[in-house]
Tab-separated table of C-alpha atoms in Angstrom:
chain	number	residue	atom	x	y	z
A	1	GLN	CA	0.002	0.003	-0.001
A	2	VAL	CA	1.077	3.550	-0.676
A	3	GLN	CA	2.686	5.204	2.326
A	4	LEU	CA	4.271	8.595	2.818
A	5	VAL	CA	6.079	8.815	6.132
A	6	GLN	CA	7.439	12.183	7.168
A	7	SER	CA	10.088	13.192	9.653
A	8	GLY	CA	9.159	14.424	13.088
A	9	ALA	CA	8.412	17.779	14.612
A	10	GLU	CA	11.076	20.486	14.536
A	11	VAL	CA	11.710	23.617	16.557
A	12	LYS	CA	13.916	26.254	14.921
A	13	LYS	CA	15.053	29.771	15.691
A	14	PRO	CA	14.371	32.662	13.329
A	15	GLY	CA	16.942	32.797	10.553
A	16	ALA	CA	17.646	29.078	10.667
A	17	SER	CA	16.887	26.431	8.043
A	18	VAL	CA	14.886	23.211	8.238
A	19	LYS	CA	14.946	20.066	6.124
A	20	ILE	CA	11.902	17.796	6.233
A	21	SER	CA	11.882	14.320	4.753
A	22	CYS	CA	9.129	12.239	3.189
A	23	LYS	CA	9.799	8.546	2.609
A	24	ALA	CA	7.580	7.060	-0.057
A	25	SER	CA	6.798	3.381	-0.503
A	26	GLY	CA	4.276	1.034	-2.050
A	27	TYR	CA	4.501	2.378	-5.605
A	28	ASN	CA	7.021	3.399	-8.265
A	29	VAL	CA	8.206	6.610	-6.665
A	30	ALA	CA	9.810	7.867	-9.872
A	31	SER	CA	6.435	7.906	-11.654
A	32	ASN	CA	4.595	10.516	-9.601
A	33	TYR	CA	5.352	14.118	-8.768
A	34	MET	CA	5.554	14.868	-5.075
A	35	HIS	CA	4.098	18.125	-3.845
A	36	TRP	CA	4.708	20.007	-0.619
A	37	VAL	CA	1.837	21.816	1.069
A	38	ARG	CA	1.903	23.637	4.376
A	39	GLN	CA	-0.839	24.765	6.718
A	40	ALA	CA	-0.346	27.398	9.370
A	41	PRO	CA	-2.420	27.152	12.559
A	42	GLY	CA	-6.031	28.045	11.839
A	43	LYS	CA	-5.284	28.785	8.174
A	44	GLY	CA	-5.905	27.050	4.871
A	45	PRO	CA	-3.387	24.917	3.001
A	46	GLU	CA	-0.699	26.620	0.942
A	47	TRP	CA	1.053	25.016	-2.018
A	48	MET	CA	4.842	25.309	-1.881
A	49	GLY	CA	6.042	23.423	-4.931
A	50	LYS	CA	6.651	20.026	-6.459
A	51	ILE	CA	9.444	17.719	-7.480
A	52	ASN	CA	9.697	14.991	-10.096
A	53	PRO	CA	11.493	12.276	-8.114
A	54	GLY	CA	12.521	10.513	-11.292
A	55	ILE	CA	14.641	13.288	-12.762
A	56	GLY	CA	14.804	15.759	-9.889
A	57	SER	CA	13.184	18.679	-11.701
A	58	THR	CA	11.336	21.136	-9.522
A	59	THR	CA	8.716	23.873	-9.670
A	60	TYR	CA	8.425	26.252	-6.747
A	61	SER	CA	5.753	28.688	-5.737
A	62	GLN	CA	6.869	32.231	-6.400
A	63	LYS	CA	6.305	32.994	-2.751
A	64	PHE	CA	9.152	30.710	-1.701
A	65	GLN	CA	11.568	31.233	-4.591
A	66	GLY	CA	15.080	31.776	-3.321
A	67	ARG	CA	14.655	30.084	0.039
A	68	ILE	CA	13.202	26.689	-0.805
A	69	SER	CA	14.833	23.571	-2.181
A	70	MET	CA	13.305	20.194	-2.976
A	71	THR	CA	15.561	17.218	-3.534
A	72	ARG	CA	15.304	13.479	-3.652
A	73	ASP	CA	17.316	10.371	-2.884
A	74	THR	CA	16.353	7.656	-5.330
A	75	ALA	CA	18.163	4.959	-3.378
A	76	THR	CA	15.986	5.467	-0.322
A	77	THR	CA	12.860	6.733	-2.188
A	78	THR	CA	12.876	9.803	0.015
A	79	VAL	CA	12.125	13.368	-0.970
A	80	TYR	CA	13.223	16.383	0.995
A	81	MET	CA	12.036	19.942	1.397
A	82	GLU	CA	14.427	22.491	2.803
A	83	LEU	CA	13.313	25.981	3.773
A	84	SER	CA	15.755	28.660	4.838
A	85	SER	CA	15.636	32.104	6.472
A	86	LEU	CA	12.825	30.974	8.737
A	87	THR	CA	10.511	33.417	10.473
A	88	SER	CA	7.604	32.921	12.835
A	89	ASP	CA	5.322	33.031	9.776
A	90	ASP	CA	6.770	29.679	8.729
A	91	THR	CA	5.287	27.966	11.776
A	92	ALA	CA	2.994	25.370	10.226
A	93	VAL	CA	2.332	21.720	9.543
A	94	TYR	CA	4.166	20.661	6.404
A	95	TYR	CA	2.786	17.877	4.238
A	96	CYS	CA	4.158	15.952	1.318
A	97	ALA	CA	1.454	14.775	-1.073
A	98	ARG	CA	1.612	12.478	-4.074
A	99	GLU	CA	0.203	13.574	-7.412
A	100	TYR	CA	-2.088	10.926	-8.871
A	101	CYS	CA	-0.998	9.383	-12.149
A	102	THR	CA	-2.353	6.594	-14.308
A	103	ALA	CA	-0.202	4.681	-16.762
A	104	THR	CA	-0.579	7.490	-19.284
A	105	THR	CA	-1.743	10.650	-17.525
A	106	CYS	CA	-0.900	12.661	-14.445
A	107	TYR	CA	-3.545	14.823	-12.813
A	108	ASN	CA	-1.706	17.843	-11.439
A	109	GLY	CA	-4.307	18.907	-8.911
A	110	ASN	CA	-5.143	15.425	-7.737
A	111	LEU	CA	-3.138	14.813	-4.565
A	112	ASP	CA	-4.269	11.338	-3.622
A	113	TYR	CA	-1.945	10.357	-0.766
A	114	TRP	CA	-0.629	12.630	1.951
A	115	GLY	CA	2.011	12.237	4.598
A	116	GLN	CA	1.058	12.523	8.231
A	117	GLY	CA	2.433	16.046	8.435
A	118	SER	CA	5.505	17.520	10.151
A	119	LEU	CA	5.018	20.362	12.595
A	120	LEU	CA	7.582	23.140	12.339
A	121	THR	CA	7.685	25.714	15.091
A	122	VAL	CA	9.828	28.806	14.585
A	123	SER	CA	10.418	30.654	17.813
A	124	SER	CA	13.190	32.550	19.513
B	1	SER	CA	-0.724	36.755	-6.979
B	2	TYR	CA	-3.602	34.557	-8.027
B	3	GLU	CA	-6.513	34.102	-5.619
B	4	LEU	CA	-9.476	31.782	-5.275
B	5	THR	CA	-12.360	33.190	-3.254
B	6	GLN	CA	-14.738	31.087	-1.168
B	7	PRO	CA	-17.458	31.993	1.345
B	8	PRO	CA	-16.113	31.548	4.897
B	9	SER	CA	-19.021	29.410	6.012
B	10	VAL	CA	-22.072	27.495	4.854
B	11	SER	CA	-24.655	26.023	7.188
B	12	VAL	CA	-27.440	23.575	6.331
B	13	SER	CA	-29.752	21.181	8.131
B	14	PRO	CA	-29.272	17.421	7.708
B	15	GLY	CA	-30.742	16.244	4.422
B	16	GLN	CA	-30.584	19.670	2.791
B	17	THR	CA	-28.348	20.655	-0.120
B	18	ALA	CA	-25.159	22.577	0.514
B	19	ARG	CA	-23.479	24.561	-2.220
B	20	ILE	CA	-19.960	25.878	-1.864
B	21	THR	CA	-18.626	28.262	-4.468
B	22	CYS	CA	-15.122	29.144	-5.577
B	23	SER	CA	-14.357	32.171	-7.695
B	24	GLY	CA	-11.196	32.678	-9.723
B	25	ASP	CA	-10.294	34.503	-12.911
B	26	ALA	CA	-8.554	31.501	-14.479
B	27	LEU	CA	-11.348	29.003	-13.815
B	28	PRO	CA	-12.816	29.336	-17.339
B	29	LYS	CA	-9.603	27.716	-18.567
B	30	LYS	CA	-8.369	25.735	-15.563
B	31	TYR	CA	-9.914	22.870	-13.665
B	32	ALA	CA	-11.101	23.133	-10.089
B	33	TYR	CA	-10.337	20.518	-7.477
B	34	TRP	CA	-12.024	20.225	-4.098
B	35	TYR	CA	-10.556	18.990	-0.808
B	36	HIS	CA	-12.317	18.186	2.443
B	37	GLN	CA	-10.455	18.515	5.705
B	38	LYS	CA	-11.584	17.381	9.106
B	39	SER	CA	-9.933	18.636	12.262
B	40	GLY	CA	-6.456	17.210	12.781
B	41	GLN	CA	-6.377	15.393	9.441
B	42	ALA	CA	-4.752	16.016	6.096
B	43	PRO	CA	-7.001	17.290	3.307
B	44	ALA	CA	-8.706	14.603	1.228
B	45	LEU	CA	-9.730	14.977	-2.430
B	46	VAL	CA	-13.489	14.839	-3.032
B	47	MET	CA	-13.741	16.218	-6.572
B	48	TYR	CA	-11.279	16.622	-9.443
B	49	GLU	CA	-11.335	18.241	-12.867
B	50	ASP	CA	-14.452	20.202	-11.968
B	51	ASN	CA	-16.894	17.330	-11.778
B	52	LYS	CA	-15.177	13.952	-11.407
B	53	ARG	CA	-15.483	11.960	-8.207
B	54	PRO	CA	-12.541	9.933	-6.914
B	55	SER	CA	-13.214	6.350	-6.021
B	56	GLY	CA	-15.168	6.080	-2.797
B	57	ILE	CA	-16.798	9.507	-2.935
B	58	PRO	CA	-20.610	9.207	-2.879
B	59	GLU	CA	-22.767	10.370	-5.784
B	60	ARG	CA	-24.476	12.942	-3.609
B	61	LEU	CA	-21.327	15.044	-4.031
B	62	SER	CA	-21.158	16.749	-7.389
B	63	GLY	CA	-19.133	19.503	-8.991
B	64	SER	CA	-19.649	22.037	-11.719
B	65	SER	CA	-17.941	25.028	-13.192
B	66	SER	CA	-19.305	27.910	-15.198
B	67	GLY	CA	-17.286	30.932	-16.140
B	68	THR	CA	-15.213	32.123	-13.214
B	69	VAL	CA	-17.117	30.139	-10.590
B	70	ALA	CA	-16.755	26.493	-9.613
B	71	THR	CA	-19.311	24.920	-7.311
B	72	LEU	CA	-19.274	21.887	-5.057
B	73	THR	CA	-22.746	20.592	-4.273
B	74	ILE	CA	-23.489	18.229	-1.433
B	75	SER	CA	-26.978	16.781	-1.672
B	76	GLY	CA	-28.611	15.262	1.381
B	77	ALA	CA	-25.944	16.702	3.654
B	78	GLN	CA	-24.938	14.578	6.613
B	79	VAL	CA	-23.205	15.389	9.850
B	80	ASP	CA	-20.198	13.467	8.569
B	81	ASP	CA	-19.859	16.039	5.749
B	82	GLU	CA	-18.928	18.761	8.220
B	83	GLY	CA	-15.486	20.268	8.033
B	84	ASP	CA	-13.516	22.636	5.896
B	85	TYR	CA	-13.707	22.539	2.118
B	86	TYR	CA	-11.000	24.024	-0.063
B	87	CYS	CA	-11.010	24.579	-3.779
B	88	TYR	CA	-7.666	24.195	-5.520
B	89	SER	CA	-6.592	25.308	-8.931
B	90	THR	CA	-3.801	26.919	-10.864
B	91	ASP	CA	-3.209	30.346	-12.306
B	92	ILE	CA	-3.392	30.878	-16.056
B	93	THR	CA	0.260	29.849	-16.515
B	94	GLY	CA	-0.336	26.475	-14.915
B	95	ASN	CA	2.737	26.869	-12.744
B	96	GLU	CA	1.302	28.328	-9.562
B	97	TRP	CA	-1.173	26.229	-7.623
B	98	VAL	CA	-3.443	27.930	-5.139
B	99	PHE	CA	-5.932	26.881	-2.476
B	100	GLY	CA	-9.009	28.918	-1.790
B	101	GLY	CA	-9.458	30.383	1.656
B	102	GLY	CA	-11.741	27.555	2.681
B	103	THR	CA	-15.409	27.167	3.587
B	104	LYS	CA	-16.499	25.732	6.900
B	105	LEU	CA	-19.530	23.522	6.373
B	106	THR	CA	-21.814	23.037	9.355
B	107	VAL	CA	-24.638	20.491	9.245
B	108	LEU	CA	-27.060	20.864	12.130
């Protein structure tokens, strides 16, 4: 069965960086884009970007350009999201989410499996 | 930046029909997706490409889109339908995905 297992909660100081992992299993990880979505307390979800785990190409939201990086390790089927220059506004639950694909088509807005979420708290 | 606009809340009695709208300038050319989120859980897809139901989603949920407005309709609303609903779509370039602000559905 498809599983996305994320790393645990983090506490960081303003100005620091964080790297969150998402280990995927139960499917051909190279075949589906992985998206990152965050949700601040009491707010709606916010799309951050996506990575093609097969070739490593990325697309980032303009909001995070310059301080976000998504990478992958094909050997361990793990994708990573690193966010730098943290502020208190980055306090949120961060999710990885798989984009649904059939054998021939990928549905960009169809995020069918989600990780359990990783809570990031940024505080001095 | 691109925005999708939803009403903050919708309230219906059990068995009634709930309609949740989502307004965005690119919707005439881009599909809308709908996610349902219950407290403490990740969002779950309930409608894709305007009007297609994922496996396991009941027929009483339906979607439509006309012009700049997409609509999620829940017929015969049940208490289990409560939660936050978010529309999700992309700007005209297709590169920037955006969630709407969310609509809290109350069934009581």
